PDB file of C-alpha atoms in Angstrom:
ATOM      1  CA  MET A   1      -1.167   1.339 -16.803  1.00  0.00           C
ATOM      2  CA  LYS A   2      -4.723   2.541 -16.782  1.00  0.00           C
ATOM      3  CA  GLU A   3      -5.586  -0.574 -15.136  1.00  0.00           C
ATOM      4  CA  ILE A   4      -3.904   0.345 -12.067  1.00  0.00           C
ATOM      5  CA  PHE A   5      -6.100   3.493 -11.497  1.00  0.00           C
ATOM      6  CA  ARG A   6      -9.339   1.501 -11.371  1.00  0.00           C
ATOM      7  CA  ARG A   7     -11.276   2.651  -8.366  1.00  0.00           C
ATOM      8  CA  PRO A   8     -12.259  -0.237  -5.783  1.00  0.00           C
ATOM      9  CA  ARG A   9     -15.786  -0.880  -5.053  1.00  0.00           C
ATOM     10  CA  TYR A  10     -17.353   0.613  -1.728  1.00  0.00           C
ATOM     11  CA  PHE A  11     -20.012  -0.717   0.455  1.00  0.00           C
ATOM     12  CA  SER A  12     -23.390   0.490  -0.483  1.00  0.00           C
ATOM     13  CA  ILE A  13     -26.332   1.161   1.795  1.00  0.00           C
ATOM     14  CA  GLY A  14     -29.471  -0.762   0.505  1.00  0.00           C
ATOM     15  CA  GLN A  15     -27.120  -2.850  -1.736  1.00  0.00           C
ATOM     16  CA  ASP A  16     -28.922  -5.965  -0.499  1.00  0.00           C
ATOM     17  CA  LYS A  17     -32.282  -4.617   0.727  1.00  0.00           C
ATOM     18  CA  GLU A  18     -34.983  -3.347  -0.960  1.00  0.00           C
ATOM     19  CA  ARG A  19     -37.471  -0.777   0.666  1.00  0.00           C
ATOM     20  CA  LYS A  20     -41.368  -1.436   1.176  1.00  0.00           C
ATOM     21  CA  ASP A  21     -43.880   0.982   1.297  1.00  0.00           C
ATOM     22  CA  THR A  22     -47.060   0.860   3.731  1.00  0.00           C
ATOM     23  CA  ARG A  23     -48.931  -1.504   1.513  1.00  0.00           C
ATOM     24  CA  GLY A  24     -46.091  -4.013   1.643  1.00  0.00           C
ATOM     25  CA  GLN A  25     -45.043  -3.183  -2.161  1.00  0.00           C
ATOM     26  CA  LYS A  26     -41.452  -3.241  -3.042  1.00  0.00           C
ATOM     27  CA  THR A  27     -39.975   0.021  -4.185  1.00  0.00           C
ATOM     28  CA  GLU A  28     -36.519   1.189  -5.564  1.00  0.00           C
ATOM     29  CA  ARG A  29     -33.381   1.138  -3.483  1.00  0.00           C
ATOM     30  CA  ASP A  30     -32.905   3.778  -0.801  1.00  0.00           C
ATOM     31  CA  PHE A  31     -29.445   4.875  -2.574  1.00  0.00           C
ATOM     32  CA  PRO A  32     -27.929   3.961  -5.607  1.00  0.00           C
ATOM     33  CA  ASP A  33     -24.563   1.798  -5.313  1.00  0.00           C
ATOM     34  CA  ASP A  34     -21.277   3.290  -4.325  1.00  0.00           C
ATOM     35  CA  ILE A  35     -22.523   6.201  -2.477  1.00  0.00           C
ATOM     36  CA  TRP A  36     -21.839   5.351   1.093  1.00  0.00           C
ATOM     37  CA  THR A  37     -19.132   3.443   2.752  1.00  0.00           C
ATOM     38  CA  LYS A  38     -18.306   2.526   6.420  1.00  0.00           C
ATOM     39  CA  CYS A  39     -15.316   3.516   8.594  1.00  0.00           C
ATOM     40  CA  SER A  40     -13.525   0.612   9.621  1.00  0.00           C
ATOM     41  CA  ARG A  41     -12.448   1.998  12.750  1.00  0.00           C
ATOM     42  CA  CYS A  42     -15.452   4.246  14.238  1.00  0.00           C
ATOM     43  CA  ASN A  43     -18.250   2.611  12.239  1.00  0.00           C
ATOM     44  CA  GLU A  44     -19.420   6.035  10.862  1.00  0.00           C
ATOM     45  CA  LEU A  45     -21.140   6.103   7.297  1.00  0.00           C
ATOM     46  CA  LEU A  46     -19.171   8.388   5.248  1.00  0.00           C
ATOM     47  CA  TYR A  47     -20.211   9.882   2.016  1.00  0.00           C
ATOM     48  CA  VAL A  48     -17.706   8.307  -0.811  1.00  0.00           C
ATOM     49  CA  ARG A  49     -17.168  11.438  -2.786  1.00  0.00           C
ATOM     50  CA  GLU A  50     -16.385  13.629   0.331  1.00  0.00           C
ATOM     51  CA  LEU A  51     -14.198  10.539   1.676  1.00  0.00           C
ATOM     52  CA  GLU A  52     -12.298  10.653  -1.967  1.00  0.00           C
ATOM     53  CA  ASN A  53     -12.046  14.557  -1.675  1.00  0.00           C
ATOM     54  CA  ASN A  54     -10.234  13.944   1.861  1.00  0.00           C
ATOM     55  CA  LEU A  55      -7.722  11.295   0.232  1.00  0.00           C
ATOM     56  CA  ARG A  56      -9.633   8.443   1.664  1.00  0.00           C
ATOM     57  CA  VAL A  57      -9.006   9.783   5.340  1.00  0.00           C
ATOM     58  CA  CYS A  58     -12.324   9.353   7.622  1.00  0.00           C
ATOM     59  CA  GLN A  59     -13.295  12.932   8.410  1.00  0.00           C
ATOM     60  CA  LYS A  60     -14.800  11.815  11.533  1.00  0.00           C
ATOM     61  CA  CYS A  61     -11.974   9.834  13.423  1.00  0.00           C
ATOM     62  CA  GLY A  62      -9.078  10.250  10.950  1.00  0.00           C
ATOM     63  CA  TYR A  63      -8.749   6.530  10.027  1.00  0.00           C
ATOM     64  CA  HIS A  64      -6.604   6.278   6.753  1.00  0.00           C
ATOM     65  CA  PHE A  65      -8.276   3.858   4.447  1.00  0.00           C
ATOM     66  CA  ARG A  66      -5.792   1.584   2.468  1.00  0.00           C
ATOM     67  CA  LEU A  67      -5.259   2.857  -0.921  1.00  0.00           C
ATOM     68  CA  SER A  68      -4.345   0.880  -4.277  1.00  0.00           C
ATOM     69  CA  SER A  69      -1.197   1.280  -5.784  1.00  0.00           C
ATOM     70  CA  GLY A  70      -2.829   3.533  -8.635  1.00  0.00           C
ATOM     71  CA  GLU A  71      -4.412   5.781  -5.897  1.00  0.00           C
ATOM     72  CA  ARG A  72      -1.014   6.008  -3.742  1.00  0.00           C
ATOM     73  CA  ILE A  73       0.590   6.990  -7.018  1.00  0.00           C
ATOM     74  CA  GLU A  74      -2.031   9.690  -7.679  1.00  0.00           C
ATOM     75  CA  HIS A  75      -1.799  11.380  -4.261  1.00  0.00           C
ATOM     76  CA  LEU A  76       1.857  11.371  -4.134  1.00  0.00           C
ATOM     77  CA  THR A  77       2.966  12.239  -7.160  1.00  0.00           C
ATOM     78  CA  ASP A  78       3.039  15.344  -9.467  1.00  0.00           C
ATOM     79  CA  PRO A  79       0.187  15.092 -12.150  1.00  0.00           C
ATOM     80  CA  ASP A  80       0.651  12.976 -15.290  1.00  0.00           C
ATOM     81  CA  THR A  81       4.159  12.580 -14.422  1.00  0.00           C
ATOM     82  CA  PHE A  82       4.441   8.900 -13.428  1.00  0.00           C
ATOM     83  CA  ALA A  83       5.882   6.480 -16.072  1.00  0.00           C
ATOM     84  CA  GLU A  84       5.751   2.877 -15.236  1.00  0.00           C
ATOM     85  CA  GLU A  85       8.935   0.721 -15.839  1.00  0.00           C
ATOM     86  CA  GLY A  86       9.082  -3.025 -15.844  1.00  0.00           C
ATOM     87  CA  GLU A  87       5.325  -3.770 -16.809  1.00  0.00           C
ATOM     88  CA  GLY A  88       6.547  -7.070 -18.488  1.00  0.00           C
ATOM     89  CA  ILE A  89       8.048  -8.639 -15.686  1.00  0.00           C
ATOM     90  CA  LEU A  90       5.806 -11.531 -14.430  1.00  0.00           C
ATOM     91  CA  PRO A  91       6.055 -13.915 -11.688  1.00  0.00           C
ATOM     92  CA  LEU A  92       6.100 -17.702 -12.647  1.00  0.00           C
ATOM     93  CA  ASP A  93       5.527 -20.811 -10.353  1.00  0.00           C
ATOM     94  CA  PRO A  94       8.956 -22.006  -9.606  1.00  0.00           C
ATOM     95  CA  ILE A  95       8.270 -24.669  -6.892  1.00  0.00           C
ATOM     96  CA  GLY A  96       5.018 -25.972  -8.352  1.00  0.00           C
ATOM     97  CA  PHE A  97       3.210 -24.764  -5.322  1.00  0.00           C
ATOM     98  CA  GLU A  98      -0.271 -26.006  -4.682  1.00  0.00           C
ATOM     99  CA  SER A  99      -3.003 -25.545  -1.988  1.00  0.00           C
ATOM    100  CA  LEU A 100      -6.616 -26.903  -1.466  1.00  0.00           C
ATOM    101  CA  GLY A 101      -6.301 -28.408  -5.022  1.00  0.00           C
ATOM    102  CA  GLN A 102      -5.422 -25.059  -6.774  1.00  0.00           C
ATOM    103  CA  ARG A 103      -2.040 -24.225  -8.353  1.00  0.00           C
ATOM    104  CA  TYR A 104      -0.058 -21.032  -7.625  1.00  0.00           C
ATOM    105  CA  GLY A 105       0.017 -20.345 -11.376  1.00  0.00           C
ATOM    106  CA  ALA A 106      -3.756 -20.599 -11.752  1.00  0.00           C
ATOM    107  CA  ARG A 107      -4.114 -18.036  -8.853  1.00  0.00           C
ATOM    108  CA  LEU A 108      -1.574 -15.606 -10.231  1.00  0.00           C
ATOM    109  CA  GLU A 109      -3.719 -15.505 -13.389  1.00  0.00           C
ATOM    110  CA  GLU A 110      -6.970 -14.789 -11.408  1.00  0.00           C
ATOM    111  CA  THR A 111      -5.261 -12.117  -9.489  1.00  0.00           C
ATOM    112  CA  ARG A 112      -3.928 -10.257 -12.512  1.00  0.00           C
ATOM    113  CA  ALA A 113      -7.373 -10.359 -14.142  1.00  0.00           C
ATOM    114  CA  LYS A 114      -8.984  -9.072 -10.828  1.00  0.00           C
ATOM    115  CA  THR A 115      -6.388  -6.183 -10.187  1.00  0.00           C
ATOM    116  CA  GLY A 116      -5.190  -5.483 -13.444  1.00  0.00           C
ATOM    117  CA  LEU A 117      -1.596  -5.632 -12.193  1.00  0.00           C
ATOM    118  CA  SER A 118       1.202  -7.937 -13.337  1.00  0.00           C
ATOM    119  CA  ASP A 119       2.558  -8.173  -9.624  1.00  0.00           C
ATOM    120  CA  ALA A 120       2.247  -6.618  -6.274  1.00  0.00           C
ATOM    121  CA  LEU A 121       5.062  -4.003  -6.772  1.00  0.00           C
ATOM    122  CA  VAL A 122       4.688  -1.040  -9.453  1.00  0.00           C
ATOM    123  CA  TYR A 123       7.600   1.107  -9.991  1.00  0.00           C
ATOM    124  CA  GLY A 124       8.744   3.950 -12.296  1.00  0.00           C
ATOM    125  CA  THR A 125       9.860   7.686 -12.652  1.00  0.00           C
ATOM    126  CA  ALA A 126       7.738  10.450 -11.500  1.00  0.00           C
ATOM    127  CA  ARG A 127       8.296  14.037  -9.853  1.00  0.00           C
ATOM    128  CA  ILE A 128       7.179  14.695  -6.337  1.00  0.00           C
ATOM    129  CA  GLU A 129       6.652  18.461  -5.777  1.00  0.00           C
ATOM    130  CA  ASP A 130       8.586  19.188  -8.991  1.00  0.00           C
ATOM    131  CA  VAL A 131      11.639  17.103  -7.647  1.00  0.00           C
ATOM    132  CA  PRO A 132      12.619  14.040 -10.004  1.00  0.00           C
ATOM    133  CA  ALA A 133      12.187  10.933  -8.167  1.00  0.00           C
ATOM    134  CA  VAL A 134      11.867   6.794  -8.905  1.00  0.00           C
ATOM    135  CA  VAL A 135       8.775   5.687  -6.808  1.00  0.00           C
ATOM    136  CA  ALA A 136       7.899   2.029  -5.980  1.00  0.00           C
ATOM    137  CA  VAL A 137       4.601   1.105  -4.624  1.00  0.00           C
ATOM    138  CA  THR A 138       3.245  -2.086  -2.903  1.00  0.00           C
ATOM    139  CA  ASP A 139      -0.345  -2.951  -3.977  1.00  0.00           C
ATOM    140  CA  PHE A 140      -2.054  -4.898  -0.960  1.00  0.00           C
ATOM    141  CA  ARG A 141      -4.409  -6.325  -3.340  1.00  0.00           C
ATOM    142  CA  PHE A 142      -2.211  -8.679  -4.953  1.00  0.00           C
ATOM    143  CA  PHE A 143      -1.692 -11.519  -2.798  1.00  0.00           C
ATOM    144  CA  GLY A 144      -1.386  -9.318   0.107  1.00  0.00           C
ATOM    145  CA  GLY A 145       1.278  -7.247  -1.235  1.00  0.00           C
ATOM    146  CA  SER A 146       3.758 -10.161  -0.551  1.00  0.00           C
ATOM    147  CA  MET A 147       7.265 -10.005  -1.817  1.00  0.00           C
ATOM    148  CA  GLY A 148       8.135 -12.803  -4.275  1.00  0.00           C
ATOM    149  CA  SER A 149      10.934 -13.058  -6.795  1.00  0.00           C
ATOM    150  CA  VAL A 150       9.107 -10.275  -9.183  1.00  0.00           C
ATOM    151  CA  TYR A 151       8.672  -8.058  -6.411  1.00  0.00           C
ATOM    152  CA  GLY A 152      12.423  -7.912  -5.394  1.00  0.00           C
ATOM    153  CA  GLU A 153      13.355  -7.814  -8.774  1.00  0.00           C
ATOM    154  CA  LYS A 154      11.443  -4.805  -9.624  1.00  0.00           C
ATOM    155  CA  LEU A 155      12.640  -3.107  -6.284  1.00  0.00           C
ATOM    156  CA  ALA A 156      16.380  -3.702  -7.254  1.00  0.00           C
ATOM    157  CA  ARG A 157      15.695  -2.366 -10.756  1.00  0.00           C
ATOM    158  CA  ALA A 158      14.039   0.733  -9.266  1.00  0.00           C
ATOM    159  CA  ALA A 159      17.347   1.285  -6.862  1.00  0.00           C
ATOM    160  CA  GLU A 160      19.350   0.886 -10.016  1.00  0.00           C
ATOM    161  CA  LEU A 161      17.201   3.269 -12.044  1.00  0.00           C
ATOM    162  CA  ALA A 162      17.293   5.688  -9.485  1.00  0.00           C
ATOM    163  CA  VAL A 163      21.183   5.571  -9.394  1.00  0.00           C
ATOM    164  CA  GLU A 164      21.275   5.935 -13.356  1.00  0.00           C
ATOM    165  CA  ARG A 165      19.000   8.959 -12.913  1.00  0.00           C
ATOM    166  CA  LYS A 166      20.704  10.113 -10.130  1.00  0.00           C
ATOM    167  CA  ALA A 167      17.281  10.625  -8.358  1.00  0.00           C
ATOM    168  CA  GLY A 168      16.081   9.726  -4.865  1.00  0.00           C
ATOM    169  CA  LEU A 169      14.155   6.529  -4.382  1.00  0.00           C
ATOM    170  CA  VAL A 170      10.757   6.712  -2.799  1.00  0.00           C
ATOM    171  CA  THR A 171       8.998   3.245  -1.588  1.00  0.00           C
ATOM    172  CA  VAL A 172       5.694   2.778  -0.592  1.00  0.00           C
ATOM    173  CA  SER A 173       5.364  -0.602   1.367  1.00  0.00           C
ATOM    174  CA  SER A 174       1.993  -2.233   2.184  1.00  0.00           C
ATOM    175  CA  SER A 175       2.640  -5.958   2.767  1.00  0.00           C
ATOM    176  CA  GLY A 176       2.098  -9.201   4.440  1.00  0.00           C
ATOM    177  CA  GLY A 177       5.655 -10.117   4.169  1.00  0.00           C
ATOM    178  CA  ALA A 178       7.229 -12.809   2.203  1.00  0.00           C
ATOM    179  CA  ARG A 179       5.419 -14.971  -0.498  1.00  0.00           C
ATOM    180  CA  MET A 180       5.300 -18.358   0.712  1.00  0.00           C
ATOM    181  CA  GLN A 181       4.011 -19.861  -2.580  1.00  0.00           C
ATOM    182  CA  GLU A 182       7.467 -19.195  -3.745  1.00  0.00           C
ATOM    183  CA  GLY A 183       9.347 -20.590  -0.841  1.00  0.00           C
ATOM    184  CA  ILE A 184      13.101 -20.064  -0.433  1.00  0.00           C
ATOM    185  CA  PHE A 185      12.872 -17.646  -3.663  1.00  0.00           C
ATOM    186  CA  SER A 186      10.832 -15.356  -1.856  1.00  0.00           C
ATOM    187  CA  LEU A 187      13.135 -15.274   1.256  1.00  0.00           C
ATOM    188  CA  MET A 188      16.000 -14.528  -0.849  1.00  0.00           C
ATOM    189  CA  GLN A 189      14.501 -11.048  -1.866  1.00  0.00           C
ATOM    190  CA  MET A 190      14.975  -9.747   1.823  1.00  0.00           C
ATOM    191  CA  ALA A 191      19.008  -9.919   1.014  1.00  0.00           C
ATOM    192  CA  LYS A 192      18.447  -8.830  -2.602  1.00  0.00           C
ATOM    193  CA  THR A 193      16.469  -5.566  -1.857  1.00  0.00           C
ATOM    194  CA  THR A 194      18.574  -4.512   1.326  1.00  0.00           C
ATOM    195  CA  ALA A 195      21.635  -4.970  -1.203  1.00  0.00           C
ATOM    196  CA  ALA A 196      20.194  -2.807  -3.733  1.00  0.00           C
ATOM    197  CA  MET A 197      19.487  -0.230  -1.048  1.00  0.00           C
ATOM    198  CA  ALA A 198      23.199   0.050  -0.402  1.00  0.00           C
ATOM    199  CA  GLY A 199      23.909   0.672  -3.955  1.00  0.00           C
ATOM    200  CA  LEU A 200      21.896   3.800  -3.550  1.00  0.00           C
ATOM    201  CA  SER A 201      23.992   4.715  -0.379  1.00  0.00           C
ATOM    202  CA  GLU A 202      27.136   4.308  -2.111  1.00  0.00           C
ATOM    203  CA  ALA A 203      25.787   6.795  -4.917  1.00  0.00           C
ATOM    204  CA  ARG A 204      24.987   9.274  -2.128  1.00  0.00           C
ATOM    205  CA  LEU A 205      21.087   9.127  -2.981  1.00  0.00           C
ATOM    206  CA  PRO A 206      18.430   9.029  -0.616  1.00  0.00           C
ATOM    207  CA  HIS A 207      15.955   6.316  -0.101  1.00  0.00           C
ATOM    208  CA  ILE A 208      12.772   7.365   1.779  1.00  0.00           C
ATOM    209  CA  SER A 209      10.637   4.508   2.924  1.00  0.00           C
ATOM    210  CA  ILE A 210       6.831   5.085   3.749  1.00  0.00           C
ATOM    211  CA  MET A 211       5.271   2.255   5.600  1.00  0.00           C
ATOM    212  CA  ALA A 212       1.474   1.962   5.120  1.00  0.00           C
ATOM    213  CA  ASP A 213      -1.048  -0.117   6.706  1.00  0.00           C
ATOM    214  CA  PRO A 214      -0.164  -2.750   7.106  1.00  0.00           C
ATOM    215  CA  CYS A 215       3.544  -3.475   6.650  1.00  0.00           C
ATOM    216  CA  THR A 216       4.797  -6.747   8.319  1.00  0.00           C
ATOM    217  CA  GLY A 217       7.023  -9.616   8.001  1.00  0.00           C
ATOM    218  CA  GLY A 218      10.014  -9.787   5.630  1.00  0.00           C
ATOM    219  CA  VAL A 219       9.232  -6.262   4.002  1.00  0.00           C
ATOM    220  CA  THR A 220       9.360  -4.708   7.316  1.00  0.00           C
ATOM    221  CA  ALA A 221      12.583  -6.490   8.370  1.00  0.00           C
ATOM    222  CA  SER A 222      14.435  -5.713   5.092  1.00  0.00           C
ATOM    223  CA  TYR A 223      14.435  -2.682   2.699  1.00  0.00           C
ATOM    224  CA  ALA A 224      11.411  -0.813   4.200  1.00  0.00           C
ATOM    225  CA  SER A 225      13.477  -0.459   7.637  1.00  0.00           C
ATOM    226  CA  SER A 226      16.813   0.536   5.872  1.00  0.00           C
ATOM    227  CA  ALA A 227      16.221   3.844   4.616  1.00  0.00           C
ATOM    228  CA  ASP A 228      17.281   7.240   5.187  1.00  0.00           C
ATOM    229  CA  VAL A 229      14.048   8.172   6.496  1.00  0.00           C
ATOM    230  CA  VAL A 230      11.215   6.061   7.581  1.00  0.00           C
ATOM    231  CA  ILE A 231       7.813   7.600   7.582  1.00  0.00           C
ATOM    232  CA  SER A 232       4.309   6.009   8.335  1.00  0.00           C
ATOM    233  CA  GLU A 233       0.901   7.241   8.239  1.00  0.00           C
ATOM    234  CA  PRO A 234      -1.081   7.433  11.585  1.00  0.00           C
ATOM    235  CA  GLY A 235      -2.558   4.283  12.685  1.00  0.00           C
ATOM    236  CA  ALA A 236      -0.559   2.049  10.575  1.00  0.00           C
ATOM    237  CA  LEU A 237       0.185  -1.581  11.538  1.00  0.00           C
ATOM    238  CA  ILE A 238       3.857  -2.191  11.498  1.00  0.00           C
ATOM    239  CA  GLY A 239       5.742  -5.201  12.817  1.00  0.00           C
ATOM    240  CA  PHE A 240       7.490  -8.414  11.886  1.00  0.00           C
ATOM    241  CA  ALA A 241       5.515 -11.299  13.775  1.00  0.00           C
ATOM    242  CA  GLY A 242       1.911 -11.194  14.919  1.00  0.00           C
ATOM    243  CA  PRO A 243       1.106 -10.137  18.246  1.00  0.00           C
ATOM    244  CA  ARG A 244      -0.277 -13.421  19.450  1.00  0.00           C
ATOM    245  CA  VAL A 245       3.018 -15.234  18.242  1.00  0.00           C
ATOM    246  CA  ILE A 246       5.148 -12.650  20.294  1.00  0.00           C
ATOM    247  CA  GLU A 247       3.154 -12.938  23.402  1.00  0.00           C
ATOM    248  CA  GLN A 248       3.398 -16.718  23.169  1.00  0.00           C
ATOM    249  CA  THR A 249       7.220 -16.245  22.724  1.00  0.00           C
ATOM    250  CA  ILE A 250       7.956 -13.729  25.702  1.00  0.00           C
ATOM    251  CA  LYS A 251       5.138 -14.781  28.008  1.00  0.00           C
ATOM    252  CA  GLN A 252       3.921 -11.208  28.518  1.00  0.00           C
ATOM    253  CA  LYS A 253       1.070  -9.161  27.575  1.00  0.00           C
ATOM    254  CA  LEU A 254       1.654  -6.609  25.049  1.00  0.00           C
ATOM    255  CA  PRO A 255       0.433  -2.745  25.226  1.00  0.00           C
ATOM    256  CA  PRO A 256      -2.840  -2.003  23.417  1.00  0.00           C
ATOM    257  CA  ASP A 257      -1.098   0.354  21.074  1.00  0.00           C
ATOM    258  CA  PHE A 258       1.562  -2.181  20.145  1.00  0.00           C
ATOM    259  CA  GLN A 259       2.828  -2.278  16.388  1.00  0.00           C
ATOM    260  CA  THR A 260       0.802   1.209  15.827  1.00  0.00           C
ATOM    261  CA  ALA A 261       3.055   3.674  13.866  1.00  0.00           C
ATOM    262  CA  GLU A 262       2.605   5.969  17.139  1.00  0.00           C
ATOM    263  CA  PHE A 263       4.226   3.120  19.297  1.00  0.00           C
ATOM    264  CA  LEU A 264       7.094   2.489  16.719  1.00  0.00           C
ATOM    265  CA  LEU A 265       7.609   6.477  16.771  1.00  0.00           C
ATOM    266  CA  LYS A 266       7.948   6.659  20.460  1.00  0.00           C
ATOM    267  CA  HIS A 267      10.610   3.630  20.584  1.00  0.00           C
ATOM    268  CA  GLY A 268      12.719   5.145  17.857  1.00  0.00           C
ATOM    269  CA  MET A 269      11.628   2.806  14.806  1.00  0.00           C
ATOM    270  CA  LEU A 270      10.145   5.505  12.882  1.00  0.00           C
ATOM    271  CA  ASP A 271      11.477   9.098  11.950  1.00  0.00           C
ATOM    272  CA  MET A 272       8.039  10.449  11.392  1.00  0.00           C
ATOM    273  CA  VAL A 273       4.457  10.046  11.542  1.00  0.00           C
ATOM    274  CA  VAL A 274       2.832  12.038   8.648  1.00  0.00           C
ATOM    275  CA  PRO A 275      -0.982  12.437   7.872  1.00  0.00           C
ATOM    276  CA  ARG A 276      -1.551  11.686   4.451  1.00  0.00           C
ATOM    277  CA  ARG A 277      -2.639  15.063   3.131  1.00  0.00           C
ATOM    278  CA  GLU A 278       1.020  16.454   4.364  1.00  0.00           C
ATOM    279  CA  LEU A 279       2.859  13.157   2.769  1.00  0.00           C
ATOM    280  CA  LYS A 280       3.427  14.714  -0.526  1.00  0.00           C
ATOM    281  CA  LEU A 281       4.826  17.911   0.503  1.00  0.00           C
ATOM    282  CA  THR A 282       6.931  16.227   3.208  1.00  0.00           C
ATOM    283  CA  VAL A 283       8.542  13.749   0.687  1.00  0.00           C
ATOM    284  CA  GLY A 284       9.137  16.481  -1.708  1.00  0.00           C
ATOM    285  CA  ARG A 285      11.186  18.537   1.199  1.00  0.00           C
ATOM    286  CA  LEU A 286      13.281  15.708   2.096  1.00  0.00           C
ATOM    287  CA  LEU A 287      14.062  14.857  -1.461  1.00  0.00           C
ATOM    288  CA  ARG A 288      15.281  18.446  -2.048  1.00  0.00           C
ATOM    289  CA  LEU A 289      17.197  18.495   1.371  1.00  0.00           C
ATOM    290  CA  TYR A 290      19.153  15.212   0.473  1.00  0.00           C
ATOM    291  CA  GLN A 291      19.945  16.218  -3.139  1.00  0.00           C
ATOM    292  CA  GLY A 292      21.043  19.712  -2.021  1.00  0.00           C
ATOM    293  CA  GLN A 293      18.184  21.520  -3.727  1.00  0.00           C
ATOM    294  CA  ALA A 294      16.626  23.427  -0.677  1.00  0.00           C
TER     295      ALA A 294
END
């Protein structure tokens, strides 16, 4: 579980450049590694420590940087309350997929070693604002957070665990959609996960869905949208197909803010757009309200 909480590397000023003095002699780098990072939206240089203290939200323009599953769990749940489940469930290569001479199984091994994750979804029990909950978080670093057979199985088990514990389910989805390397097995997860959410509804337990940047494809089209409350962070990319495909299909130019969280809120596809700093408090209040603890 500790592997989940490894910090990602950041862009460093002077990482590949050395400073020269007036005599042309090479000297030490301007800054040590991992001190500065650049905002993807406003291109401002940000001090990494200040960025992390601000929950990885740009102090200049409010851009919400993507989080790993470990960082997301750390920010969303009460300290030292998360207990992971289903760590031993590992994906296989059911259709023998191969691309550019590389087998899917080999890529899985490489990605596990690189990220420290067994698959794109991490789930377990936790407390949010002292309210018991089951939390399931997608990590975009693992095959773009794509939903394969293990992803679907873990999410279904998370829903079953919530029913067993009589607790609400909180999902955080950041995904490129179905995992094409598993073919029809990945597409079946859309129905499987949606059915699992129906079990929560029958038990009169809440499902709170948080769509994080980006949330697209089959994840958006299935369980992430079928929740009691659907939330997003500001500026998140949310959609099914890409803008180019949609424009070619409908033969119309799309609005500039199309597929942003704010656009979806305006058109009734989201219930709330909540800044990251307020997310934990908001989810805690919702869990209390739905479970009669307010």
